[in-house]
Amino acid sequence: LLMMMLLLLLWVLGVLLFVAPGQIHVDACCHAALLVLEPPTVLLVSFVCYGCSVLMSSLAVLCLASVAGAWNALQRVPRKHPSAQSQNSVIEVLKVILNGKLSRQRRKASTLVGDDLEPLERAVEQQLEAGGKPFGAKRAKGSLRKEIGAMMREMAEHPPGQAQVFLRIKELYAEDAIAGGKDTKSASSEDDSENDDDVAGGQAGRTAGDAVSFEIPASGAKTKSGGWRRALLTYFDTKQGHARLCRERPSTAAFGNWGILGAVRDLSAMPESDMVAKAGLFMGRAGKGVTVAVKLSSKDNAETVSNQWEQLCGAFQRDDTVLLFHLKNHYALIFALRSWCTPDGKTHRQMLTARKGQRPSAWIDFSEARSTMLKWGGYKIIRIQRQK
């Protein structure tokens, strides 16, 4: 009788997952697999719910909420547990990571310019504040790069002070003009590269104290055409991201997958941490220097796609694993997977996640998820595993 009641309860929960995914609310962690045989349809539901660990969040802090939720889910602890991570604890880790990135980028830009950047930074900050939009203010994508690029050209022609860096920038513009060099890389493409996984691998593994060596060119020495401009604008972009992260209502827009991987690594390294976890790129498009466990391609045939789904299910059902989906402008936990066959022989595969917020609210076809991940190298499924 007890077994029948348990099976009935699991069946009801499976039906709820199927017909009303938007209404799921759970208060405890659970992990189960349910096979419902109801001819002519076969429905396989594998699910793991982390209701006690999901954090309410605004779109600006999705990275924080998803990392904290994944961490707490792996520990099987509720939000109010002493060892649980919160958005505040994750944001402090991200600040350290971004500070390290700022230091590296500043050293690189200073090396390529060949002079101290402090007078230039101070002049840029003053002009941005005078215009009513200091670092951290909301802007259209790419607009800050264009504005600061125009400022630098103006400062080269009409220096706002006697600092040597302004003369050096004028020399660099002149050298680029003689060489016929043109900075052809668009602002949007550079913004994407900062969040792409090609950048993630190298940056996430470093900390603020890591030393990076550069050959400092002598005054007047030629540098790669346009390289000094890109380095400066990238550095100022990161300053913008840092300022937004430190606002009263923080934004994690400056972070990509590399931020997730770095946050998990640094949370594990904290002395007070009760758990050691490791994050990696599980599924997505392959790229140069990027390690992905399950590589997707637009040329994949039906058998390959089916095998990819099976690998996703295998990873999902592990008790020591949580999966995060990086979709367009969003990070969210994967709460459930389901597949079924219709009488016409067509197989349907779906994953329960969230397009907005952090609660399980959207069943997304696996085919749509694959298409999303194939569109851009930054869209990935990230695997976070608890280490033994």
CSV table of N, CA and C in Angstrom, one decimal, residues 201-296:
chain,number,residue,atom,x,y,z
A,201,GLY,N,39.0,31.2,-20.3
A,201,GLY,CA,39.9,30.2,-19.8
A,201,GLY,C,41.1,30.9,-19.2
A,202,GLY,N,41.7,31.8,-19.8
A,202,GLY,CA,42.9,32.4,-19.2
A,202,GLY,C,42.7,33.4,-18.1
A,203,GLN,N,41.6,34.2,-18.2
A,203,GLN,CA,41.4,35.2,-17.2
A,203,GLN,C,40.9,34.6,-15.9
A,204,ALA,N,40.0,33.6,-16.0
A,204,ALA,CA,39.4,33.1,-14.8
A,204,ALA,C,40.4,32.4,-13.8
A,205,GLY,N,41.5,31.9,-14.4
A,205,GLY,CA,42.4,31.2,-13.6
A,205,GLY,C,43.4,32.1,-12.8
A,206,ARG,N,43.3,33.4,-13.0
A,206,ARG,CA,44.3,34.3,-12.3
A,206,ARG,C,43.6,35.0,-11.2
A,207,THR,N,44.4,35.5,-10.3
A,207,THR,CA,43.8,36.3,-9.2
A,207,THR,C,44.5,37.7,-9.2
A,208,ALA,N,44.0,38.5,-8.3
A,208,ALA,CA,44.4,39.9,-8.3
A,208,ALA,C,45.9,40.0,-8.0
A,209,GLY,N,46.5,39.1,-7.3
A,209,GLY,CA,47.9,39.2,-7.0
A,209,GLY,C,48.9,38.6,-8.0
A,210,ASP,N,48.3,38.0,-9.1
A,210,ASP,CA,49.2,37.3,-10.1
A,210,ASP,C,50.0,38.4,-10.8
A,211,ALA,N,51.3,38.1,-11.0
A,211,ALA,CA,52.1,39.0,-11.8
A,211,ALA,C,52.1,38.7,-13.2
A,212,VAL,N,52.0,39.7,-14.1
A,212,VAL,CA,52.0,39.6,-15.5
A,212,VAL,C,53.1,40.5,-16.1
A,213,SER,N,54.0,39.9,-16.8
A,213,SER,CA,55.1,40.7,-17.4
A,213,SER,C,54.9,41.1,-18.8
A,214,PHE,N,55.3,42.3,-19.1
A,214,PHE,CA,55.2,42.9,-20.4
A,214,PHE,C,56.5,43.6,-20.8
A,215,GLU,N,56.9,43.5,-22.1
A,215,GLU,CA,58.0,44.3,-22.5
A,215,GLU,C,57.6,45.7,-22.7
A,216,ILE,N,58.2,46.6,-22.0
A,216,ILE,CA,57.8,48.0,-22.1
A,216,ILE,C,58.6,48.7,-23.2
A,217,PRO,N,57.9,49.2,-24.2
A,217,PRO,CA,58.5,49.8,-25.4
A,217,PRO,C,59.2,51.2,-24.9
A,218,ALA,N,60.3,51.5,-25.5
A,218,ALA,CA,61.0,52.7,-25.3
A,218,ALA,C,60.1,53.9,-25.8
A,219,SER,N,60.3,55.0,-25.3
A,219,SER,CA,59.6,56.2,-25.8
A,219,SER,C,59.8,56.4,-27.3
A,220,GLY,N,58.8,56.5,-28.0
A,220,GLY,CA,58.9,56.7,-29.5
A,220,GLY,C,58.9,55.4,-30.2
A,221,ALA,N,59.0,54.3,-29.5
A,221,ALA,CA,59.0,53.0,-30.2
A,221,ALA,C,57.6,52.7,-30.8
A,222,LYS,N,57.6,52.0,-31.9
A,222,LYS,CA,56.3,51.8,-32.6
A,222,LYS,C,55.7,50.5,-32.0
A,223,THR,N,54.4,50.6,-31.8
A,223,THR,CA,53.6,49.5,-31.3
A,223,THR,C,52.7,49.0,-32.4
A,224,LYS,N,52.1,47.9,-32.3
A,224,LYS,CA,51.1,47.4,-33.3
A,224,LYS,C,50.0,48.4,-33.5
A,225,SER,N,49.8,48.7,-34.7
A,225,SER,CA,48.8,49.8,-35.1
A,225,SER,C,47.5,49.5,-34.5
A,226,GLY,N,47.0,50.5,-33.7
A,226,GLY,CA,45.6,50.3,-33.1
A,226,GLY,C,45.6,49.5,-31.8
A,227,GLY,N,46.7,48.8,-31.5
A,227,GLY,CA,46.6,47.9,-30.3
A,227,GLY,C,46.5,48.7,-29.1
A,228,TRP,N,47.2,49.8,-29.0
A,228,TRP,CA,47.2,50.6,-27.8
A,228,TRP,C,45.8,51.2,-27.5
A,229,ARG,N,45.1,51.6,-28.6
A,229,ARG,CA,43.7,52.1,-28.5
A,229,ARG,C,42.8,51.0,-28.0
A,230,ARG,N,42.9,49.8,-28.6
A,230,ARG,CA,42.0,48.7,-28.1
A,230,ARG,C,42.3,48.4,-26.6
A,231,ALA,N,43.6,48.4,-26.2
A,231,ALA,CA,43.9,48.1,-24.9
A,231,ALA,C,43.3,49.1,-23.9
A,232,LEU,N,43.4,50.4,-24.3
A,232,LEU,CA,42.9,51.5,-23.4
A,232,LEU,C,41.4,51.4,-23.3
A,233,LEU,N,40.7,51.2,-24.5
A,233,LEU,CA,39.2,51.2,-24.5
A,233,LEU,C,38.7,49.9,-23.7
A,234,THR,N,39.4,48.8,-23.9
A,234,THR,CA,39.0,47.6,-23.1
A,234,THR,C,39.2,47.8,-21.6
A,235,TYR,N,40.2,48.5,-21.2
A,235,TYR,CA,40.4,48.8,-19.8
A,235,TYR,C,39.3,49.7,-19.3
A,236,PHE,N,39.0,50.8,-20.1
A,236,PHE,CA,37.9,51.7,-19.6
A,236,PHE,C,36.6,51.0,-19.6
A,237,ASP,N,36.4,50.0,-20.5
A,237,ASP,CA,35.1,49.2,-20.5
A,237,ASP,C,35.1,48.4,-19.1
A,238,THR,N,36.2,47.8,-18.7
A,238,THR,CA,36.2,47.1,-17.5
A,238,THR,C,36.0,48.0,-16.3
A,239,LYS,N,36.5,49.2,-16.3
A,239,LYS,CA,36.3,50.2,-15.3
A,239,LYS,C,34.8,50.5,-15.2
A,240,GLN,N,34.1,50.6,-16.3
A,240,GLN,CA,32.7,50.8,-16.3
A,240,GLN,C,32.0,49.6,-15.7
A,241,GLY,N,32.4,48.4,-16.0
A,241,GLY,CA,31.8,47.2,-15.4
A,241,GLY,C,32.0,47.1,-13.9
A,242,HIS,N,33.2,47.5,-13.5
A,242,HIS,CA,33.5,47.5,-12.0
A,242,HIS,C,32.7,48.5,-11.3
A,243,ALA,N,32.5,49.7,-11.9
A,243,ALA,CA,31.7,50.7,-11.3
A,243,ALA,C,30.2,50.3,-11.1
A,244,ARG,N,29.7,49.6,-12.2
A,244,ARG,CA,28.3,49.1,-12.1
A,244,ARG,C,28.2,47.9,-11.1
A,245,LEU,N,29.2,47.2,-10.9
A,245,LEU,CA,29.2,46.1,-9.9
A,245,LEU,C,29.2,46.6,-8.5
A,246,CYS,N,29.7,47.8,-8.3
A,246,CYS,CA,29.8,48.4,-7.0
A,246,CYS,C,28.7,49.4,-6.7
A,247,ARG,N,27.7,49.5,-7.5
A,247,ARG,CA,26.6,50.3,-7.3
A,247,ARG,C,25.7,49.8,-6.1
A,248,GLU,N,24.8,50.6,-5.7
A,248,GLU,CA,23.9,50.2,-4.6
A,248,GLU,C,23.0,49.0,-5.1
A,249,ARG,N,22.6,49.1,-6.4
A,249,ARG,CA,22.0,48.0,-7.1
A,249,ARG,C,22.9,47.4,-8.1
A,250,PRO,N,23.7,46.4,-7.7
A,250,PRO,CA,24.8,46.0,-8.6
A,250,PRO,C,24.4,45.4,-9.9
A,251,SER,N,25.2,45.5,-10.9
A,251,SER,CA,25.0,44.8,-12.2
A,251,SER,C,26.2,43.9,-12.5
A,252,THR,N,25.9,42.7,-13.0
A,252,THR,CA,27.0,41.8,-13.4
A,252,THR,C,27.2,41.7,-14.9
A,253,ALA,N,26.8,42.8,-15.6
A,253,ALA,CA,26.8,42.7,-17.0
A,253,ALA,C,28.3,42.6,-17.5
A,254,ALA,N,29.3,42.9,-16.7
A,254,ALA,CA,30.7,42.8,-17.2
A,254,ALA,C,31.2,41.4,-17.2
A,255,PHE,N,30.4,40.5,-16.6
A,255,PHE,CA,30.9,39.1,-16.5
A,255,PHE,C,30.2,38.2,-17.5
A,256,GLY,N,31.1,37.2,-17.9
A,256,GLY,CA,30.6,36.2,-18.8
A,256,GLY,C,30.8,34.8,-18.1
A,257,ASN,N,31.0,33.8,-18.9
A,257,ASN,CA,31.2,32.4,-18.3
A,257,ASN,C,32.4,32.4,-17.4
A,258,TRP,N,33.4,33.2,-17.8
A,258,TRP,CA,34.7,33.2,-17.0
A,258,TRP,C,34.4,33.7,-15.6
A,259,GLY,N,33.4,34.6,-15.4
A,259,GLY,CA,33.1,35.0,-14.1
A,259,GLY,C,32.5,33.9,-13.2
A,260,ILE,N,31.6,33.1,-13.9
A,260,ILE,CA,31.0,31.9,-13.2
A,260,ILE,C,32.1,30.9,-12.7
A,261,LEU,N,33.0,30.6,-13.7
A,261,LEU,CA,34.1,29.6,-13.4
A,261,LEU,C,35.0,30.2,-12.3
A,262,GLY,N,35.3,31.5,-12.4
A,262,GLY,CA,36.2,32.1,-11.4
A,262,GLY,C,35.5,32.2,-10.0
A,263,ALA,N,34.2,32.5,-10.0
A,263,ALA,CA,33.5,32.6,-8.7
A,263,ALA,C,33.5,31.3,-8.0
A,264,VAL,N,33.2,30.2,-8.7
A,264,VAL,CA,33.1,28.9,-8.1
A,264,VAL,C,34.5,28.5,-7.5
A,265,ARG,N,35.5,28.8,-8.3
A,265,ARG,CA,36.9,28.5,-7.9
A,265,ARG,C,37.3,29.2,-6.6
A,266,ASP,N,36.9,30.5,-6.6
A,266,ASP,CA,37.3,31.3,-5.4
A,266,ASP,C,36.5,31.0,-4.2
A,267,LEU,N,35.2,30.7,-4.4
A,267,LEU,CA,34.4,30.3,-3.3
A,267,LEU,C,34.9,29.0,-2.6
A,268,SER,N,35.4,28.1,-3.4
A,268,SER,CA,36.0,26.9,-2.9
A,268,SER,C,37.2,27.1,-2.1
A,269,ALA,N,38.0,28.2,-2.5
A,269,ALA,CA,39.3,28.4,-1.9
A,269,ALA,C,39.1,29.2,-0.6
A,270,MET,N,37.9,29.7,-0.3
A,270,MET,CA,37.8,30.5,0.9
A,270,MET,C,38.0,29.6,2.2
A,271,PRO,N,38.7,30.1,3.2
A,271,PRO,CA,39.0,29.3,4.4
A,271,PRO,C,37.7,28.8,5.1
A,272,GLU,N,36.6,29.6,5.1
A,272,GLU,CA,35.4,29.2,5.8
A,272,GLU,C,34.5,28.4,4.9
A,273,SER,N,34.9,28.0,3.7
A,273,SER,CA,34.0,27.2,2.8
A,273,SER,C,33.9,25.8,3.3
A,274,ASP,N,32.7,25.3,3.3
A,274,ASP,CA,32.4,23.9,3.7
A,274,ASP,C,32.4,22.9,2.6
A,275,MET,N,32.7,23.4,1.4
A,275,MET,CA,32.7,22.6,0.2
A,275,MET,C,33.7,23.0,-0.8
A,276,VAL,N,34.2,22.1,-1.6
A,276,VAL,CA,35.1,22.4,-2.7
A,276,VAL,C,34.3,21.9,-4.0
A,277,ALA,N,34.2,22.9,-4.9
A,277,ALA,CA,33.5,22.6,-6.2
A,277,ALA,C,34.3,23.0,-7.3
A,278,LYS,N,34.0,22.5,-8.5
A,278,LYS,CA,34.7,22.8,-9.7
A,278,LYS,C,33.7,23.1,-10.8
A,279,ALA,N,33.9,24.1,-11.5
A,279,ALA,CA,33.0,24.5,-12.6
A,279,ALA,C,33.8,24.4,-14.0
A,280,GLY,N,33.0,23.9,-15.0
A,280,GLY,CA,33.6,23.8,-16.3
A,280,GLY,C,32.5,23.9,-17.4
A,281,LEU,N,32.9,24.1,-18.6
A,281,LEU,CA,32.0,24.3,-19.7
A,281,LEU,C,31.6,22.9,-20.1
A,282,PHE,N,30.3,22.5,-20.0
A,282,PHE,CA,29.8,21.2,-20.3
A,282,PHE,C,29.4,21.0,-21.7
A,283,MET,N,28.5,21.9,-22.2
A,283,MET,CA,28.0,21.8,-23.5
A,283,MET,C,27.9,23.1,-24.3
A,284,GLY,N,28.3,23.1,-25.5
A,284,GLY,CA,28.2,24.3,-26.3
A,284,GLY,C,29.1,24.2,-27.5
A,285,ARG,N,29.2,25.3,-28.2
A,285,ARG,CA,30.1,25.4,-29.4
A,285,ARG,C,31.5,25.4,-29.1
A,286,ALA,N,32.3,24.6,-29.8
A,286,ALA,CA,33.7,24.6,-29.5
A,286,ALA,C,34.4,25.8,-30.1
A,287,GLY,N,35.6,26.2,-29.6
A,287,GLY,CA,36.3,27.4,-30.0
A,287,GLY,C,37.8,27.2,-29.8
A,288,LYS,N,38.5,28.1,-30.3
A,288,LYS,CA,40.0,28.1,-30.1
A,288,LYS,C,40.3,28.2,-28.6
A,289,GLY,N,41.1,27.2,-28.1
A,289,GLY,CA,41.5,27.3,-26.7
A,289,GLY,C,40.4,27.1,-25.7
A,290,VAL,N,39.3,26.6,-26.2
A,290,VAL,CA,38.1,26.4,-25.2
A,290,VAL,C,37.9,24.9,-25.1
A,291,THR,N,37.8,24.4,-23.9
A,291,THR,CA,37.5,23.0,-23.6
A,291,THR,C,36.0,22.8,-23.2
A,292,VAL,N,35.3,22.1,-24.0
A,292,VAL,CA,33.9,21.8,-23.8
A,292,VAL,C,33.7,20.3,-23.8
A,293,ALA,N,33.0,19.8,-22.8
A,293,ALA,CA,32.9,18.3,-22.6
A,293,ALA,C,32.0,17.8,-23.8
A,294,VAL,N,30.9,18.4,-24.1
A,294,VAL,CA,30.1,18.0,-25.2
A,294,VAL,C,30.0,19.1,-26.3
A,295,LYS,N,30.7,18.9,-27.4
A,295,LYS,CA,30.8,19.9,-28.4
A,295,LYS,C,29.6,19.8,-29.4
A,296,LEU,N,29.0,21.0,-29.6
A,296,LEU,CA,27.9,21.1,-30.6
A,296,LEU,C,28.3,21.6,-31.9
